[in-house]
Amino acid sequence: MSAILTGIIPVAPTIFHDDESLDLDGQRRVVDFLVDSKVDALCILANYSEQFSLEDDERRRVIDATLEQAAGRVPVMVTTSHYSARVAARRTREAAEAGARLAMLMPPFFGATMSVGEDLVLDYFATVAEQSAIDIMVQDAPLSTTPLSVALLARLATEIPQVKYVKVEVPRAAAKIRALRTIAGADLPGVFDGEEGVTLIPDLHAGAIGTMASCTIPDVLGEVVRRFGSGDIDGATRAWNAVLPLIHFENRQCGLQAAKALLKEGGVIASDRVRAPLAPLPASTRAELLALADRARASVLGWAR
């Protein structure tokens, strides 16, 4: 079994040209930026990667380009969520065959009304696990209408050995993380938070071992987790507080467009295009984001210069 990952696992955006076609050269440059940022792994094809706007063939091309560019320098996580257990299992198997270290999936849901009961959630993840040997992260996100109780997450980890990770990004994340650490214990060692790290310090106090944020400040958040883990709680808290205005603005005012805007501003990518019907950031929002990033001395702004 692979060692449990800790630290920072940023979500890499899917890079497009201005005409919304894939920019795989830009995708590769994002990988290099993240490796230079000393990330512990990277994640592709997540919601923040606009996975919902990609065709299956485009998914495969992004996976291949990312794994080829990573070249074993960092582990790669592939998001393989789909309502269909059959499709999710195939996606996970293909990701494993391509070289992914682990897969992340939300529980099955569709729209605002189609959710799935607990036993069917268990069956879903069991089906995925049967077709691949890689570890699985369950994504506990507010986007899903299928609830994941602490008891269900603990049951998934107990009954499906490949479920070793969970990403908790729901309101009151710290309380849920603390309960998971108590109830699931060693069966679920890889507890991460999300939401750009906006509640990272409370979540680390609760027992999280890492964070899944965007590409905005991966080096800083990685250092926060490492300092906290080494016992330098005050230093970790100071480092987090210093960038919290930027994190909060990204989380509450920008969304997934923020990382692309900063990657473009720093010359990592040529276009910050998002696929319609998503829209670019308003000029005023973008200006505020850049000012906060400059104030935080975000390395993304200088990496390519």
JSON list of N, CA, C and O in Angstrom, two decimals, residues 176-197:
[
{"chain": "A", "resi": 176, "resn": "LYS", "atom": "N", "xyz": [-16.66, 18.35, 11.62]},
{"chain": "A", "resi": 176, "resn": "LYS", "atom": "CA", "xyz": [-16.82, 17.07, 10.93]},
{"chain": "A", "resi": 176, "resn": "LYS", "atom": "C", "xyz": [-15.49, 16.32, 10.87]},
{"chain": "A", "resi": 176, "resn": "LYS", "atom": "O", "xyz": [-15.45, 15.09, 11.04]},
{"chain": "A", "resi": 177, "resn": "ILE", "atom": "N", "xyz": [-14.40, 17.04, 10.63]},
{"chain": "A", "resi": 177, "resn": "ILE", "atom": "CA", "xyz": [-13.08, 16.40, 10.61]},
{"chain": "A", "resi": 177, "resn": "ILE", "atom": "C", "xyz": [-12.77, 15.79, 11.96]},
{"chain": "A", "resi": 177, "resn": "ILE", "atom": "O", "xyz": [-12.29, 14.65, 12.06]},
{"chain": "A", "resi": 178, "resn": "ARG", "atom": "N", "xyz": [-13.05, 16.52, 13.02]},
{"chain": "A", "resi": 178, "resn": "ARG", "atom": "CA", "xyz": [-12.77, 16.01, 14.36]},
{"chain": "A", "resi": 178, "resn": "ARG", "atom": "C", "xyz": [-13.59, 14.75, 14.65]},
{"chain": "A", "resi": 178, "resn": "ARG", "atom": "O", "xyz": [-13.06, 13.76, 15.20]},
{"chain": "A", "resi": 179, "resn": "ALA", "atom": "N", "xyz": [-14.84, 14.75, 14.24]},
{"chain": "A", "resi": 179, "resn": "ALA", "atom": "CA", "xyz": [-15.68, 13.57, 14.44]},
{"chain": "A", "resi": 179, "resn": "ALA", "atom": "C", "xyz": [-15.18, 12.39, 13.61]},
{"chain": "A", "resi": 179, "resn": "ALA", "atom": "O", "xyz": [-15.18, 11.24, 14.08]},
{"chain": "A", "resi": 180, "resn": "LEU", "atom": "N", "xyz": [-14.75, 12.66, 12.38]},
{"chain": "A", "resi": 180, "resn": "LEU", "atom": "CA", "xyz": [-14.21, 11.58, 11.54]},
{"chain": "A", "resi": 180, "resn": "LEU", "atom": "C", "xyz": [-12.97, 10.97, 12.15]},
{"chain": "A", "resi": 180, "resn": "LEU", "atom": "O", "xyz": [-12.79, 9.75, 12.13]},
{"chain": "A", "resi": 181, "resn": "ARG", "atom": "N", "xyz": [-12.09, 11.81, 12.67]},
{"chain": "A", "resi": 181, "resn": "ARG", "atom": "CA", "xyz": [-10.87, 11.28, 13.27]},
{"chain": "A", "resi": 181, "resn": "ARG", "atom": "C", "xyz": [-11.18, 10.40, 14.47]},
{"chain": "A", "resi": 181, "resn": "ARG", "atom": "O", "xyz": [-10.48, 9.42, 14.72]},
{"chain": "A", "resi": 182, "resn": "THR", "atom": "N", "xyz": [-12.24, 10.74, 15.18]},
{"chain": "A", "resi": 182, "resn": "THR", "atom": "CA", "xyz": [-12.63, 9.96, 16.34]},
{"chain": "A", "resi": 182, "resn": "THR", "atom": "C", "xyz": [-13.29, 8.64, 15.94]},
{"chain": "A", "resi": 182, "resn": "THR", "atom": "O", "xyz": [-12.96, 7.57, 16.48]},
{"chain": "A", "resi": 183, "resn": "ILE", "atom": "N", "xyz": [-14.21, 8.70, 14.98]},
{"chain": "A", "resi": 183, "resn": "ILE", "atom": "CA", "xyz": [-15.02, 7.52, 14.65]},
{"chain": "A", "resi": 183, "resn": "ILE", "atom": "C", "xyz": [-14.32, 6.61, 13.65]},
{"chain": "A", "resi": 183, "resn": "ILE", "atom": "O", "xyz": [-14.31, 5.38, 13.82]},
{"chain": "A", "resi": 184, "resn": "ALA", "atom": "N", "xyz": [-13.73, 7.18, 12.60]},
{"chain": "A", "resi": 184, "resn": "ALA", "atom": "CA", "xyz": [-13.09, 6.35, 11.57]},
{"chain": "A", "resi": 184, "resn": "ALA", "atom": "C", "xyz": [-11.67, 5.95, 11.96]},
{"chain": "A", "resi": 184, "resn": "ALA", "atom": "O", "xyz": [-11.20, 4.87, 11.59]},
{"chain": "A", "resi": 185, "resn": "GLY", "atom": "N", "xyz": [-10.99, 6.82, 12.66]},
{"chain": "A", "resi": 185, "resn": "GLY", "atom": "CA", "xyz": [-9.65, 6.51, 13.14]},
{"chain": "A", "resi": 185, "resn": "GLY", "atom": "C", "xyz": [-8.69, 6.13, 12.03]},
{"chain": "A", "resi": 185, "resn": "GLY", "atom": "O", "xyz": [-8.64, 6.75, 10.97]},
{"chain": "A", "resi": 186, "resn": "ALA", "atom": "N", "xyz": [-7.95, 5.04, 12.25]},
{"chain": "A", "resi": 186, "resn": "ALA", "atom": "CA", "xyz": [-6.91, 4.62, 11.31]},
{"chain": "A", "resi": 186, "resn": "ALA", "atom": "C", "xyz": [-7.47, 4.11, 9.99]},
{"chain": "A", "resi": 186, "resn": "ALA", "atom": "O", "xyz": [-6.73, 3.99, 9.01]},
{"chain": "A", "resi": 187, "resn": "ASP", "atom": "N", "xyz": [-8.76, 3.80, 9.95]},
{"chain": "A", "resi": 187, "resn": "ASP", "atom": "CA", "xyz": [-9.35, 3.34, 8.69]},
{"chain": "A", "resi": 187, "resn": "ASP", "atom": "C", "xyz": [-9.43, 4.45, 7.65]},
{"chain": "A", "resi": 187, "resn": "ASP", "atom": "O", "xyz": [-9.54, 4.18, 6.45]},
{"chain": "A", "resi": 188, "resn": "LEU", "atom": "N", "xyz": [-9.39, 5.70, 8.11]},
{"chain": "A", "resi": 188, "resn": "LEU", "atom": "CA", "xyz": [-9.49, 6.85, 7.19]},
{"chain": "A", "resi": 188, "resn": "LEU", "atom": "C", "xyz": [-8.38, 7.85, 7.55]},
{"chain": "A", "resi": 188, "resn": "LEU", "atom": "O", "xyz": [-8.63, 8.91, 8.11]},
{"chain": "A", "resi": 189, "resn": "PRO", "atom": "N", "xyz": [-7.14, 7.53, 7.19]},
{"chain": "A", "resi": 189, "resn": "PRO", "atom": "CA", "xyz": [-6.02, 8.37, 7.63]},
{"chain": "A", "resi": 189, "resn": "PRO", "atom": "C", "xyz": [-5.87, 9.67, 6.86]},
{"chain": "A", "resi": 189, "resn": "PRO", "atom": "O", "xyz": [-5.33, 10.64, 7.39]},
{"chain": "A", "resi": 190, "resn": "GLY", "atom": "N", "xyz": [-6.33, 9.71, 5.61]},
{"chain": "A", "resi": 190, "resn": "GLY", "atom": "CA", "xyz": [-6.06, 10.85, 4.75]},
{"chain": "A", "resi": 190, "resn": "GLY", "atom": "C", "xyz": [-7.16, 11.89, 4.75]},
{"chain": "A", "resi": 190, "resn": "GLY", "atom": "O", "xyz": [-7.89, 12.02, 3.76]},
{"chain": "A", "resi": 191, "resn": "VAL", "atom": "N", "xyz": [-7.29, 12.64, 5.82]},
{"chain": "A", "resi": 191, "resn": "VAL", "atom": "CA", "xyz": [-8.35, 13.65, 5.94]},
{"chain": "A", "resi": 191, "resn": "VAL", "atom": "C", "xyz": [-7.80, 15.01, 5.51]},
{"chain": "A", "resi": 191, "resn": "VAL", "atom": "O", "xyz": [-6.87, 15.55, 6.14]},
{"chain": "A", "resi": 192, "resn": "PHE", "atom": "N", "xyz": [-8.38, 15.55, 4.45]},
{"chain": "A", "resi": 192, "resn": "PHE", "atom": "CA", "xyz": [-7.99, 16.85, 3.91]},
{"chain": "A", "resi": 192, "resn": "PHE", "atom": "C", "xyz": [-9.17, 17.82, 3.99]},
{"chain": "A", "resi": 192, "resn": "PHE", "atom": "O", "xyz": [-10.32, 17.40, 4.02]},
{"chain": "A", "resi": 193, "resn": "ASP", "atom": "N", "xyz": [-8.85, 19.11, 3.97]},
{"chain": "A", "resi": 193, "resn": "ASP", "atom": "CA", "xyz": [-9.91, 20.09, 3.80]},
{"chain": "A", "resi": 193, "resn": "ASP", "atom": "C", "xyz": [-9.81, 20.66, 2.39]},
{"chain": "A", "resi": 193, "resn": "ASP", "atom": "O", "xyz": [-8.97, 20.25, 1.58]},
{"chain": "A", "resi": 194, "resn": "GLY", "atom": "N", "xyz": [-10.71, 21.61, 2.07]},
{"chain": "A", "resi": 194, "resn": "GLY", "atom": "CA", "xyz": [-10.74, 22.21, 0.75]},
{"chain": "A", "resi": 194, "resn": "GLY", "atom": "C", "xyz": [-11.09, 23.67, 0.84]},
{"chain": "A", "resi": 194, "resn": "GLY", "atom": "O", "xyz": [-10.64, 24.38, 1.75]},
{"chain": "A", "resi": 195, "resn": "GLU", "atom": "N", "xyz": [-11.93, 24.13, -0.08]},
{"chain": "A", "resi": 195, "resn": "GLU", "atom": "CA", "xyz": [-12.41, 25.52, -0.08]},
{"chain": "A", "resi": 195, "resn": "GLU", "atom": "C", "xyz": [-11.26, 26.52, -0.01]},
{"chain": "A", "resi": 195, "resn": "GLU", "atom": "O", "xyz": [-11.30, 27.50, 0.74]},
{"chain": "A", "resi": 196, "resn": "GLU", "atom": "N", "xyz": [-10.21, 26.25, -0.80]},
{"chain": "A", "resi": 196, "resn": "GLU", "atom": "CA", "xyz": [-9.07, 27.15, -0.93]},
{"chain": "A", "resi": 196, "resn": "GLU", "atom": "C", "xyz": [-8.28, 27.34, 0.37]},
{"chain": "A", "resi": 196, "resn": "GLU", "atom": "O", "xyz": [-7.46, 28.24, 0.48]},
{"chain": "A", "resi": 197, "resn": "GLY", "atom": "N", "xyz": [-8.55, 26.51, 1.37]},
{"chain": "A", "resi": 197, "resn": "GLY", "atom": "CA", "xyz": [-7.83, 26.65, 2.64]},
{"chain": "A", "resi": 197, "resn": "GLY", "atom": "C", "xyz": [-8.37, 27.75, 3.52]},
{"chain": "A", "resi": 197, "resn": "GLY", "atom": "O", "xyz": [-7.70, 28.19, 4.46]}
]
